[in-house]
Short mmCIF file of C-alpha atoms and ligand atoms in Angstrom, two decimals:
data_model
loop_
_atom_site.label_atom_id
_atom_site.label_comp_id
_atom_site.label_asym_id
_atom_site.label_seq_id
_atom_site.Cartn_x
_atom_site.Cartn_y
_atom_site.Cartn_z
CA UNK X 1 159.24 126.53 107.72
CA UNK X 2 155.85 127.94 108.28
CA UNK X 3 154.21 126.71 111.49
CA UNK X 4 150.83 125.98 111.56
CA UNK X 5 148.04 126.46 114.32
CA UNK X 6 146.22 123.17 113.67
CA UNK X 7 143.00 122.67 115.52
CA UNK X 8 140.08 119.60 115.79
CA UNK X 9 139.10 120.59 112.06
CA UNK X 10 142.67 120.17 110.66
CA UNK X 11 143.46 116.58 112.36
CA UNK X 12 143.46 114.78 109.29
CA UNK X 13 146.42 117.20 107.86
CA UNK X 14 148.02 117.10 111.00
CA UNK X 15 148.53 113.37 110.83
CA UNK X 16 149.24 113.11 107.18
CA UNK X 17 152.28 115.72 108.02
CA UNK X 18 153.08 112.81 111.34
CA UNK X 19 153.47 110.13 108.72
CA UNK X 20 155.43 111.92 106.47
CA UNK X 21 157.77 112.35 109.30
CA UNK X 22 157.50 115.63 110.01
CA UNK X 23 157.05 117.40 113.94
CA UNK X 24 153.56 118.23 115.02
CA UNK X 25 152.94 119.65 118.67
CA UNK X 26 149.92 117.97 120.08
CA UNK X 27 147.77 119.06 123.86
CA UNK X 28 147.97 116.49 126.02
CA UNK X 29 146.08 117.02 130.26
CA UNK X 30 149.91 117.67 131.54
CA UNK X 31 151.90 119.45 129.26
CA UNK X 32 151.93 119.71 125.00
CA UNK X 33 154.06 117.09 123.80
CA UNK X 34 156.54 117.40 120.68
CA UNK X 35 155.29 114.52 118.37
CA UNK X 36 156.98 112.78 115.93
CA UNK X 37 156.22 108.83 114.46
CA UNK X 38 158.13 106.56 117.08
CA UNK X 39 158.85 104.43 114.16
CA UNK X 40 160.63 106.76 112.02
CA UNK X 41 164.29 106.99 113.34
CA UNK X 42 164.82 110.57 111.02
CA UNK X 43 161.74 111.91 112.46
CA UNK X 44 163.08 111.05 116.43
CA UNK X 45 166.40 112.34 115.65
CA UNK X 46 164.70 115.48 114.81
CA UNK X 47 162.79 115.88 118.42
CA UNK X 48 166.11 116.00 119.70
CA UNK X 49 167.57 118.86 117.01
CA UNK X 50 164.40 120.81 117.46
CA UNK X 51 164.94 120.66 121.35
CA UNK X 52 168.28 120.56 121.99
CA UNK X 53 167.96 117.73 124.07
CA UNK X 54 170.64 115.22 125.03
CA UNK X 55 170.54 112.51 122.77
CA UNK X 56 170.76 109.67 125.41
CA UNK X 57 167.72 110.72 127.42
CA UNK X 58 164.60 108.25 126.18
CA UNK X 59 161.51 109.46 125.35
CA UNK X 60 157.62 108.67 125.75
CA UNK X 61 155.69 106.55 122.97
CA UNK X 62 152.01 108.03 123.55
CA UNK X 63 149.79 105.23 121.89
CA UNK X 64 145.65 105.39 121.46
CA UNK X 65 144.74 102.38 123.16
CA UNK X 66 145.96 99.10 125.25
CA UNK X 67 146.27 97.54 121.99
CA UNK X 68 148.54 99.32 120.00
CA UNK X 69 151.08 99.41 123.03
CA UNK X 70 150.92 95.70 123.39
CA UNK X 71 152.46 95.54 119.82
CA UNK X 72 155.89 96.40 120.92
CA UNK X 73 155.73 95.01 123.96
CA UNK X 74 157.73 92.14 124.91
CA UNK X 75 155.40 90.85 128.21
CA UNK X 76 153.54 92.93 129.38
CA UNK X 77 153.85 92.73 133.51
CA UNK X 78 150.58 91.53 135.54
CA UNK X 79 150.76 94.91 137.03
CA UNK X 80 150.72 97.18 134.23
CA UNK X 81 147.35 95.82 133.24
CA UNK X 82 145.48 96.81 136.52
CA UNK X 83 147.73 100.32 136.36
CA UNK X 84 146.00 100.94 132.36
CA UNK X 85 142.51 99.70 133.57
CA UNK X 86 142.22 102.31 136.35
CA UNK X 87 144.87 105.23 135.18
CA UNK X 88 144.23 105.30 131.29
CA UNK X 89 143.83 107.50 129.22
CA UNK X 90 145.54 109.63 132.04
CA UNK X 91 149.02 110.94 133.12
CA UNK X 92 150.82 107.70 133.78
CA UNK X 93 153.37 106.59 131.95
CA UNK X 94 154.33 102.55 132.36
CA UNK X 95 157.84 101.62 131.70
CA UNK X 96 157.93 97.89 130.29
CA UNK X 97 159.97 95.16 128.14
CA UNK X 98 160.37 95.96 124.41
CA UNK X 99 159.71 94.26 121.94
CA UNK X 100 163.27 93.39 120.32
CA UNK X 101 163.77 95.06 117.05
CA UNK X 102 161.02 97.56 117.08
CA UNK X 103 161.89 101.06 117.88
CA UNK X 104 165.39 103.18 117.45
CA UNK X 105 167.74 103.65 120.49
CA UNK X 106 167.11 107.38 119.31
CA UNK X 107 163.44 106.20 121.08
CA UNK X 108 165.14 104.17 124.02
CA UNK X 109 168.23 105.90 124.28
CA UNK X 110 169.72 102.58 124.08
CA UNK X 111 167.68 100.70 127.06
CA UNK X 112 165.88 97.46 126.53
CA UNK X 113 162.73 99.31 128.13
CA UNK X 114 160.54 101.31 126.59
CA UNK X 115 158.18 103.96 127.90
CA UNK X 116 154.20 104.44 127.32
CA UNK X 117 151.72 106.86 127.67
CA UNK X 118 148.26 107.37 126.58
CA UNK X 119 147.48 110.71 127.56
CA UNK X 120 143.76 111.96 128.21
CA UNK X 121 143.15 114.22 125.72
CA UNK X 122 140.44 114.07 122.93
CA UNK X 123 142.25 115.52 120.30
CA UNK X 124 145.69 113.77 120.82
CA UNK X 125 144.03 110.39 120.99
CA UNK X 126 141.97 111.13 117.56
CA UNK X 127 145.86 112.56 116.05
CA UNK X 128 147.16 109.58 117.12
CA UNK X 129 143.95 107.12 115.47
CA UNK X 130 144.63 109.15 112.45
CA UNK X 131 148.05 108.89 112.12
CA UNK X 132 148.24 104.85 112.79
CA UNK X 133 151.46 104.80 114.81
CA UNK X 134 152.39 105.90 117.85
CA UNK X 135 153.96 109.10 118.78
CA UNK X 136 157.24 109.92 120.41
CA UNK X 137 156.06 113.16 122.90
CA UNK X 138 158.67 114.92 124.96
CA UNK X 139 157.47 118.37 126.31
CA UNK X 140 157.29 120.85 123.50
CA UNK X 141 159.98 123.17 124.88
CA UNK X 142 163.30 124.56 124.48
CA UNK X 143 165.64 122.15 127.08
CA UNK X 144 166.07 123.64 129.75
CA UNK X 145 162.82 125.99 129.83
CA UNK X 146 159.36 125.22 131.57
CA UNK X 147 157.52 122.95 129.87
CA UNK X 148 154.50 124.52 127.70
CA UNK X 149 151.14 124.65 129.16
CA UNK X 150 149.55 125.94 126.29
CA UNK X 151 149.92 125.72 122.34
CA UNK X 152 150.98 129.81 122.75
CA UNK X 153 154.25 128.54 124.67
CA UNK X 154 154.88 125.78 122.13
CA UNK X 155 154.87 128.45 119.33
CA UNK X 156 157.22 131.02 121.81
CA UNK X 157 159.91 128.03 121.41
CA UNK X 158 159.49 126.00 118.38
CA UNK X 159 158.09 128.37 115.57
CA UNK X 160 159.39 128.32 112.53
CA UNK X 161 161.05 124.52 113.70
CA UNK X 162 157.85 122.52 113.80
CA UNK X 163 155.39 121.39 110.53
CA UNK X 164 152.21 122.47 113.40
CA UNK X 165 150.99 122.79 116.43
CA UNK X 166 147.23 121.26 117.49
CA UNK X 167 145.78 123.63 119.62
CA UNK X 168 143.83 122.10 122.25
CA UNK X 169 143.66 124.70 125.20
CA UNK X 170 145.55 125.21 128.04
CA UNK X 171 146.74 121.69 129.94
CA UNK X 172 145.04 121.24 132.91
CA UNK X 173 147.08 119.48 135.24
CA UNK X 174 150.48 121.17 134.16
CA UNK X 175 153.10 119.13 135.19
CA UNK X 176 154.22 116.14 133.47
CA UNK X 177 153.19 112.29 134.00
CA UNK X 178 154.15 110.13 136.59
CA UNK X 179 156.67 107.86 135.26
CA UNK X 180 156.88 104.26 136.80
CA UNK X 181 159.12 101.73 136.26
CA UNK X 182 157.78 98.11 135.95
CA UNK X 183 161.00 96.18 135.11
CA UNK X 184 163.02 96.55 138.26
CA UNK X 185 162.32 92.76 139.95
CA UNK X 186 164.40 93.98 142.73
CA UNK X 187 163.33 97.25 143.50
CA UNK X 188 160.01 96.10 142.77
CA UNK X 189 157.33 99.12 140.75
CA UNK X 190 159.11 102.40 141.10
CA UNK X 191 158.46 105.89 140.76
CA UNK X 192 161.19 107.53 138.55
CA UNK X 193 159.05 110.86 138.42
CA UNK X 194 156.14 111.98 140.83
CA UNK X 195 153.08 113.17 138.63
CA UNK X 196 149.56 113.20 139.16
CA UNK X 197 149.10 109.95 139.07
CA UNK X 198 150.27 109.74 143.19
CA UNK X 199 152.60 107.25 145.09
CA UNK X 200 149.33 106.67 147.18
CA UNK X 201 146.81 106.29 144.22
CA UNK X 202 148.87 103.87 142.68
CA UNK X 203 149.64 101.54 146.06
CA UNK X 204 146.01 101.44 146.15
CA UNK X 205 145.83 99.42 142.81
CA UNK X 206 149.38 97.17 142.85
CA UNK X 207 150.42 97.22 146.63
CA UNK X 208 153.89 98.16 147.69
CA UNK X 209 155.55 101.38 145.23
CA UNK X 210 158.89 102.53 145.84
CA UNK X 211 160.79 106.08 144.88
CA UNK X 212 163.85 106.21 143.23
CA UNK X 213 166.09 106.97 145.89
CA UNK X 214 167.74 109.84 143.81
CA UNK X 215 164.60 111.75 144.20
CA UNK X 216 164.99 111.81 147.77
CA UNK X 217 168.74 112.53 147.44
CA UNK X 218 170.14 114.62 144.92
CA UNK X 219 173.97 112.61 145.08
CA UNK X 220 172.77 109.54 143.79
CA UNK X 221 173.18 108.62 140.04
CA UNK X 222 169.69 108.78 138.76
CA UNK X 223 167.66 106.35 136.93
CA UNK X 224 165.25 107.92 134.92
CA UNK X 225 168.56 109.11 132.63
CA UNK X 226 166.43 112.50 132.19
CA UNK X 227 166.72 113.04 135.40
CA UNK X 228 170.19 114.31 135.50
CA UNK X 229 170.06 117.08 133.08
CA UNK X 230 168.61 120.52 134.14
CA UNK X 231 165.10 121.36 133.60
CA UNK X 232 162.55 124.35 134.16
CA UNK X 233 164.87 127.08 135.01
CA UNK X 234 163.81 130.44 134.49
CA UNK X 235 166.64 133.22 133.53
CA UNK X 236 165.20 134.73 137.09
CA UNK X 237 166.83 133.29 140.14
CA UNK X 238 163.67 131.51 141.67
CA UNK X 239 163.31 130.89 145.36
CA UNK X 240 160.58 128.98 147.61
CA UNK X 241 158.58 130.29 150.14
CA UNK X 242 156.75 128.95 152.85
CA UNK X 243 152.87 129.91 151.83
CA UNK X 244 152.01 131.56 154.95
CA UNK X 245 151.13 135.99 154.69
CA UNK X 246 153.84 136.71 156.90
CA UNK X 247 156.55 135.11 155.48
CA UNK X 248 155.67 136.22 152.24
CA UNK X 249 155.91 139.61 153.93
CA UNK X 250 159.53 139.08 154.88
CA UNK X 251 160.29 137.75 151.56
CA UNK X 252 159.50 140.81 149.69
CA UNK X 253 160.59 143.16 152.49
CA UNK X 254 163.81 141.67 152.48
CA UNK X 255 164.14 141.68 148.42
CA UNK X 256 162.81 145.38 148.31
CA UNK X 257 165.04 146.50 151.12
CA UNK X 258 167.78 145.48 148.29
CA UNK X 259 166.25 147.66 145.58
CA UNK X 260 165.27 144.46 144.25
CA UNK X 261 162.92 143.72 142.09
CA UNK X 262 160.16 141.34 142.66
CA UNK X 263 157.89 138.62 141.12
CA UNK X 264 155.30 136.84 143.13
CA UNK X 265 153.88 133.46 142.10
CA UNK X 266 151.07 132.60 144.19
CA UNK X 267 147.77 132.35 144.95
CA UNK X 268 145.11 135.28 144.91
CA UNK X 269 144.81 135.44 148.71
CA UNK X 270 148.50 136.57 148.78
CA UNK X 271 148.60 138.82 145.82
CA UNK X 272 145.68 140.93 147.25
CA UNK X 273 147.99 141.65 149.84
CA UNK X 274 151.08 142.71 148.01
CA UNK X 275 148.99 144.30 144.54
CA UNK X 276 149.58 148.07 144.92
CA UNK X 277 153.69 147.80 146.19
CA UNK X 278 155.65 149.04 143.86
CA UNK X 279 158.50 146.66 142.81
CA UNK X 280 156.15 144.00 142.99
CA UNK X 281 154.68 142.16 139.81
CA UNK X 282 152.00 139.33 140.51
CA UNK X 283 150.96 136.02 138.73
CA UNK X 284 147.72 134.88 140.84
CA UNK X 285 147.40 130.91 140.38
CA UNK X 286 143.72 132.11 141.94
CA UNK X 287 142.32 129.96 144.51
CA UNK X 288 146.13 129.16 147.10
CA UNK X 289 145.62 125.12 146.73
CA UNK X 290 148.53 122.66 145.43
CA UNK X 291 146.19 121.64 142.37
CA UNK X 292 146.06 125.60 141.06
CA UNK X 293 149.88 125.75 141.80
CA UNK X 294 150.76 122.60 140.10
CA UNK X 295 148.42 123.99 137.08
CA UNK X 296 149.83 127.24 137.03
CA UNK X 297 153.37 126.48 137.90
CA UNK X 298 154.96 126.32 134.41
CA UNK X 299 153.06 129.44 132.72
CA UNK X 300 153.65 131.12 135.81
CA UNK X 301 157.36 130.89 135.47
CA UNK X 302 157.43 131.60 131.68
CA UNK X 303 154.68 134.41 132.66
CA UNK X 304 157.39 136.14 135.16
CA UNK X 305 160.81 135.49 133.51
CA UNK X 306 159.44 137.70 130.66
CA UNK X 307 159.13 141.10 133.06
CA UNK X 308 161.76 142.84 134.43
CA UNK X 309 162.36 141.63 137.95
CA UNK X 310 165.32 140.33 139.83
CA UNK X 311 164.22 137.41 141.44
CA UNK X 312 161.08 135.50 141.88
CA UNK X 313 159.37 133.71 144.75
CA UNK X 314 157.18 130.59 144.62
CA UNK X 315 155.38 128.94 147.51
CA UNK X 316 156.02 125.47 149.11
CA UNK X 317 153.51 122.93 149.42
CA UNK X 318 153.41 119.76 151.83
CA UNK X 319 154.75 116.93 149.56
CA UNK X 320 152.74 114.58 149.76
CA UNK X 321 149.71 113.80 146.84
CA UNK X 322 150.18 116.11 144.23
CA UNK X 323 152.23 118.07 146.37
CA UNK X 324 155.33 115.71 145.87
CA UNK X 325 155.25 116.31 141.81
CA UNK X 326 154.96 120.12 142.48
CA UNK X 327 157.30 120.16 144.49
CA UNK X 328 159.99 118.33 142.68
CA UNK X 329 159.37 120.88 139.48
CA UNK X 330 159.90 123.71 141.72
CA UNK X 331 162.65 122.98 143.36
CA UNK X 332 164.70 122.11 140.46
CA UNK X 333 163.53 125.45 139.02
CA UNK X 334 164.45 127.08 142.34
CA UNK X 335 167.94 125.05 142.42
CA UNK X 336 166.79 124.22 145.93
CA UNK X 337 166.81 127.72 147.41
CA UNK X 338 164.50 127.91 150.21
CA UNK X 339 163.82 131.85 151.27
CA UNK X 340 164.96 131.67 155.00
CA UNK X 341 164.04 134.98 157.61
O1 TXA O 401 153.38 114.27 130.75
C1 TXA O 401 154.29 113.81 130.05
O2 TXA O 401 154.84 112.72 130.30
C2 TXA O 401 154.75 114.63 128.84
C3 TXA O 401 153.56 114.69 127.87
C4 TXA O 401 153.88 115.42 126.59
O3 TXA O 401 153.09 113.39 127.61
N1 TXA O 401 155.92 114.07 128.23
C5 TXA O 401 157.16 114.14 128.82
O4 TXA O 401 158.19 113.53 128.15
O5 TXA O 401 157.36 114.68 129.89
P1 TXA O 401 159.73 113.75 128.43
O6 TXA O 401 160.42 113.11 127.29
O7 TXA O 401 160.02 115.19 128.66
O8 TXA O 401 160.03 112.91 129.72
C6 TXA O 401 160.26 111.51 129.66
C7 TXA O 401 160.87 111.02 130.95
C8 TXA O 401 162.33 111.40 131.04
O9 TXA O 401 162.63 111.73 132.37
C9 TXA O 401 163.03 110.10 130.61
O10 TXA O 401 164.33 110.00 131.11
C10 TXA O 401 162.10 109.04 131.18
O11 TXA O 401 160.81 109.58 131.00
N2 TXA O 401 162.17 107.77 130.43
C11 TXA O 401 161.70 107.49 129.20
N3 TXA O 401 161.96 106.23 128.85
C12 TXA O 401 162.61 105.66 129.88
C13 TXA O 401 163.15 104.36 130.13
N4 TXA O 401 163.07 103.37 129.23
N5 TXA O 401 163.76 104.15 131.32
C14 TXA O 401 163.84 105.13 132.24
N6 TXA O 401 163.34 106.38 132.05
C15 TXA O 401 162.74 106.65 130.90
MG1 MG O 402 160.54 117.66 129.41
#
C-alpha cells in the first residue's frame, strides 16, 4: 500500500479513505494520532495490527465538538461539562459512561467507559467534520517506540501500513493528553495519565483531583489498562540527569572514562558546553525549560537512538505542572535509572 502525504488541500480524500475504513494519520497539539472510524469494528481491529498493540488496551474517540461526544454518551457527569468548557479543543481527554450498544470492545477494550478527546488542531477537527464520525487516535507509532511528533516519524513507522498521513507540522506540546477518569464515585475525578492539561489547572475548575496511586508506585495494578505495557523505550539505554552543568559533567566524564559513547538530550545552555568533545553527540531542546523538554522529548529520543552511541542522558525536571507528565514519559523511557556520582 502506497502511503500518502495528505495535507489541508487533500482533507476531503483523506476522509473519504476514513469512511471507507481505511487508516489515516492525523496532527493533533500532543502527538499524531493513528485514525480510524470508531464505529467500524474492522477498521479498529486494524489500529491494533498496524501497531502491534495489545488488544485489551482502550483507545481515544477524538470527536469535533461537545455534540457529537454526547451521542454515545450515557450521562454525561456535571463535571465533565465545566472540564470541555475551559480545556476544549485541548489535550484532555474525559473518561465517561457509554452509551450501551454503540462502540466495539475493540474501542473499549471491554470497559463500560469510554474515552474522549477533542484535540486542538485545525486540520484534525476539519478531518474529523469531514468524515462525520469520530475517530479512534492512539499515537501513530510502532508499540513500544516514542510517540511521533511529527508526520516524518509517523511515515518512519507506519509506511507502506497506513492509506495517509495529514501533515500538519510538528506537535507542539509533545507528550500525550491528560487522561482523567470521571466514573470513579469513590475515588472521586482521577488522573490516570499526567498531560498538559495539569493536576493544578484542573482542581482549579472541579475542586478536589486525585492520581492513580500506581503512578506514584510502580507495584500497584494500574488502571488506565495501558498503563502496564512498556512504552517509549529507545534501543539506547536512557538515563536521567539532574539538569545542573556539573553533574552533566560527571555524567559524561564517567561514560567517556568507559570508552562510551554518548548522547546528550538537553537544553542549549548545556550542549554549548559539551559541543566540541569527541564521543559526544547533542540534541539541543534550545531554551533548558520543562515546556522545550516536554516538546522535544519524543523526537529527541527517536533523534538519538538513530546515531551510534551507547547510552543516552536526559535531564530531570521538578514534577510538578508540566513537569509531572515529562517526567513520567522519561522515566519509563529511562526504566527509572537515575545517573548517580
Ligand atoms: O494525546 C493523546 O491522547 C494522543 C493523541 C493522538 O490524541 N492519543 C493517545 O492515545 O495517546 P493512546 O491510545 O496511545 O492512549 C490512550 C490511553 C491509554 O493509556 C489507555 O489505556 C487509556 O487512555 N484509556 C482509554 N480508554 C480508557 C478507559 N475507558 N478506561 C481507562 N483508561 C482508558
Ligand atoms: Mg501511545
Amino acid at each position: 500500500m502506497e502511503t500518502k502525504r495528505f495535507t489541508a488541500k487533500d482533507i476531503k480524500e483523506a476522509a473519504a479513505c476514513l469512511r471507507q475504513g481505511q487508516l489515516v494519520s492525523f496532527p493533533t497539539e500532543t502527538v499524531y494520532g493513528l485514525g480510524a472510524n470508531a464505529l467500524s469494528e474492522a477498521a479498529v481491529k486494524q489500529v491494533y495490527e498496524v501497531k502491534g498493540r495489545p488488544s485489551d488496551n482502550p483507545l481515544i474517540v477524538h470527536v469535533s465538538s461537545k455534540e457529537m461526544m454526547q451521542k454515545y454518551v450515557e450521562e454525561l457527569p456535571e463535571a465533565a461539562d465545566r472540564l470541555i468548557q475551559h480545556f476544549w479543543p485541548g489535550p484532555l481527554t474525559l473518561i465517561v459512561p457509554m452509551k450501551k450498544g454503540t462502540f466495539s470492545s475493540a474501542v473499549t477494550g471491554g470497559l463500560t467507559t469510554v474515552a474522549f478527546r477533542m484535540p486542538n488542531n485545525p486540520l484534525t477537527l476539519e478531518l474529523i467534520k469531514e468524515a462525520g464520525v469520530p475517530l479512534v487516535g492512539p499515537s501513530a507509532n510502532t508499540s513500544g517506540k516514542p510517540s511521533p511528533t511529527t508526520a516524518d516519524h509517523v511515515y518512519h513507522d507506519l509506511q507502506g501500513k497506513i492509506a495517509g498521513i495529514l501533515d500538519g507540522g510538528a506537535a507542539e506540546i509533545g507528550v500525550e493528553s491528560t487522561v482523567l477518569d470521571l466514573t470513579d464515585s469513590l475515588a472521586g475525578p482521577t488522573i490516570l495519565r499526567p498531560g498538559a492539561v495539569t493536576k493544578e489547572a484542573l482542581t482549579k475548575v472541579i475542586g478536589a483531583v486525585a492520581i492513580d496511586q500506581h503512578l506514584l508506585s510502580e507495584k500497584e495494578a494500574p488502571k488506565a489498562p495501558g498503563m502496564k505495557y512498556k512504552h517509549y523505550s529507545p534501543d539506547v539505554p536512557v538515563w536521567i540527569v539532574r539538569n545542573e552543568p556539573e553533574e552533566w559533567h560527571n555524567a559524561v566524564e564517567w561514560a567517556t572514562s568507559q570508552k562510551k559513547r554518548v548522547g546528550l538530550f538537553a537544553g542549549e545552555d548545556i550542549v554549548s558546553l559539551f559541543g566540541e568533545e569527541q564521543r559526544v553527540e547533542c540534541y539541543s531542546f534550545g531554551k533548558n525549560t520543562v515546556e522545550q523538554a516536554a516538546r522535544y522529548l519524543f523526537s529527541g529520543l527517536r533523534a538519538l537512538d538513530k546515531m551510534d552511541i551507547d547510552v543516552v542522558f536526559a535531564p530531570a525536571f521538578p514534577e510538578t505542572g508540566l513537569g509531572e507528565a515529562y517526567m513520567n514519559r522519561l522515566k519509563k523511557a529511562a526504566n527509572q535509572k537515575i545517573f548517580k556520582n
